[in-house]
Amino acid sequence: MRLSGFETFDEMSGFVRDELAQAAAAVSGSASSKEKQQLLQIKDYIEAHYDDEISLDKMASLFFMNSYYFSNFFKKHTGKNFKQYVTEVRMKHALKPLQQTDLMVYEIAEKVGYNNARQFSDMFKKYFGKLPGELRQK
């Protein structure tokens, strides 16, 4: 529509305001969609590589962000800090072999990304409220 087609300034400004609001909504919708897609890729990467050395700096670099931005982005979209999230993923993956195999605790620790069995046991107790051996005794 041509601006000369409006009879009053109020009609024209109302039209322009509505058009700008629609454009802003479209832009913000696509940005949040892009962020959701990026978060999904980050979570998929963590799920696939939880047994590797995963650091915030490495992840930020992989997803073309600086560390500070990545940390804020992750917390904003998950409600958890990055380290908490990785720990949760690792603990969930540790539970099954602990309950269903005879692997030693240090072997399970290595399988889920911990080089130190003591650190793994401490994190396990913090997460589940019991040491790995106590949970296995059930």
XYZ file of C-alpha atoms in Angstrom:
138
model
C 0.000 0.000 0.000
C 1.259 3.454 -0.832
C 1.546 5.978 1.951
C -0.440 8.478 -0.127
C -3.474 6.173 0.194
C -4.063 7.138 3.823
C -6.458 9.948 4.608
C -4.937 10.875 7.957
C -1.562 10.794 9.582
C -2.988 8.586 12.362
C -4.073 5.934 9.818
C -0.649 5.965 8.227
C 1.250 5.801 11.542
C -1.016 2.970 12.747
C -0.285 1.017 9.572
C 3.475 1.579 9.881
C 3.395 0.625 13.582
C 1.552 -2.637 12.786
C 3.984 -3.499 9.992
C 6.977 -2.872 12.261
C 5.438 -4.982 15.040
C 4.895 -7.873 12.615
C 8.455 -7.604 11.337
C 9.867 -7.522 14.877
C 7.819 -10.587 15.834
C 9.076 -12.471 12.777
C 12.688 -11.588 13.505
C 12.515 -12.500 17.202
C 10.725 -15.753 16.388
C 13.446 -16.846 14.001
C 16.178 -15.867 16.457
C 14.698 -17.990 19.212
C 14.249 -20.807 16.729
C 17.902 -20.501 15.781
C 18.904 -20.539 19.461
C 16.779 -23.628 20.092
C 18.438 -25.380 17.170
C 21.871 -24.429 18.425
C 21.046 -25.644 21.953
C 19.860 -28.944 20.497
C 23.164 -29.332 18.656
C 25.094 -28.576 21.844
C 23.082 -31.120 23.843
C 23.496 -33.720 21.097
C 27.246 -33.159 21.103
C 27.412 -33.574 24.885
C 25.321 -36.734 24.701
C 27.612 -38.186 22.046
C 30.886 -37.145 23.732
C 30.145 -37.253 27.476
C 32.962 -39.794 27.864
C 35.524 -37.376 26.388
C 37.197 -34.384 27.946
C 34.504 -31.726 27.572
C 35.341 -28.228 28.728
C 33.395 -25.033 28.472
C 36.188 -23.454 26.414
C 36.240 -26.362 23.973
C 32.463 -26.302 23.553
C 32.400 -22.547 23.080
C 35.038 -22.857 20.393
C 33.203 -25.695 18.638
C 30.050 -23.593 18.460
C 31.821 -20.356 17.479
C 31.125 -18.480 20.708
C 33.378 -16.954 23.291
C 33.384 -18.761 26.648
C 31.506 -16.077 28.532
C 28.718 -15.909 25.943
C 28.500 -19.700 25.719
C 28.195 -20.005 29.487
C 25.395 -17.416 29.618
C 23.655 -18.884 26.578
C 23.709 -22.373 28.092
C 22.452 -21.239 31.496
C 19.723 -19.112 29.930
C 18.334 -21.993 27.878
C 18.775 -24.919 30.284
C 18.568 -23.298 33.705
C 21.780 -25.137 34.618
C 25.394 -24.227 34.305
C 27.427 -26.162 31.768
C 29.385 -28.231 34.281
C 26.188 -29.247 36.112
C 24.621 -30.392 32.878
C 27.626 -32.460 31.795
C 27.765 -34.041 35.258
C 24.074 -34.986 35.032
C 24.563 -36.602 31.640
C 27.573 -38.548 32.907
C 25.780 -39.692 36.061
C 22.783 -40.935 34.105
C 25.103 -42.929 31.851
C 26.978 -44.338 34.852
C 23.861 -45.714 36.502
C 23.102 -48.480 33.994
C 26.531 -50.174 33.940
C 26.729 -49.824 37.695
C 23.451 -51.667 38.163
C 23.713 -54.112 35.274
C 27.388 -55.079 35.008
C 30.239 -56.236 37.206
C 32.560 -53.478 35.991
C 34.704 -51.927 38.669
C 33.824 -48.390 39.742
C 37.038 -47.008 38.234
C 36.137 -48.660 34.888
C 32.697 -47.069 34.922
C 34.285 -43.750 35.867
C 36.531 -43.940 32.803
C 33.600 -44.930 30.576
C 31.680 -41.794 31.545
C 34.552 -39.338 31.237
C 36.268 -39.275 34.628
C 40.003 -39.947 34.865
C 39.836 -40.055 38.637
C 37.641 -42.696 40.311
C 37.581 -40.736 43.572
C 36.277 -37.638 41.838
C 33.665 -39.797 40.106
C 32.578 -41.317 43.428
C 32.318 -37.878 45.026
C 30.203 -36.554 42.152
C 28.093 -39.702 42.175
C 27.357 -39.300 45.881
C 26.546 -35.645 45.397
C 24.145 -36.489 42.567
C 22.495 -39.686 43.864
C 23.087 -39.368 47.610
C 24.975 -42.670 47.743
C 28.386 -43.887 46.734
C 28.518 -46.112 43.640
C 29.225 -49.212 45.764
C 26.256 -48.497 48.032
C 23.917 -48.231 45.080
C 25.244 -51.448 43.613
C 24.517 -53.406 46.804
C 20.752 -53.288 46.233
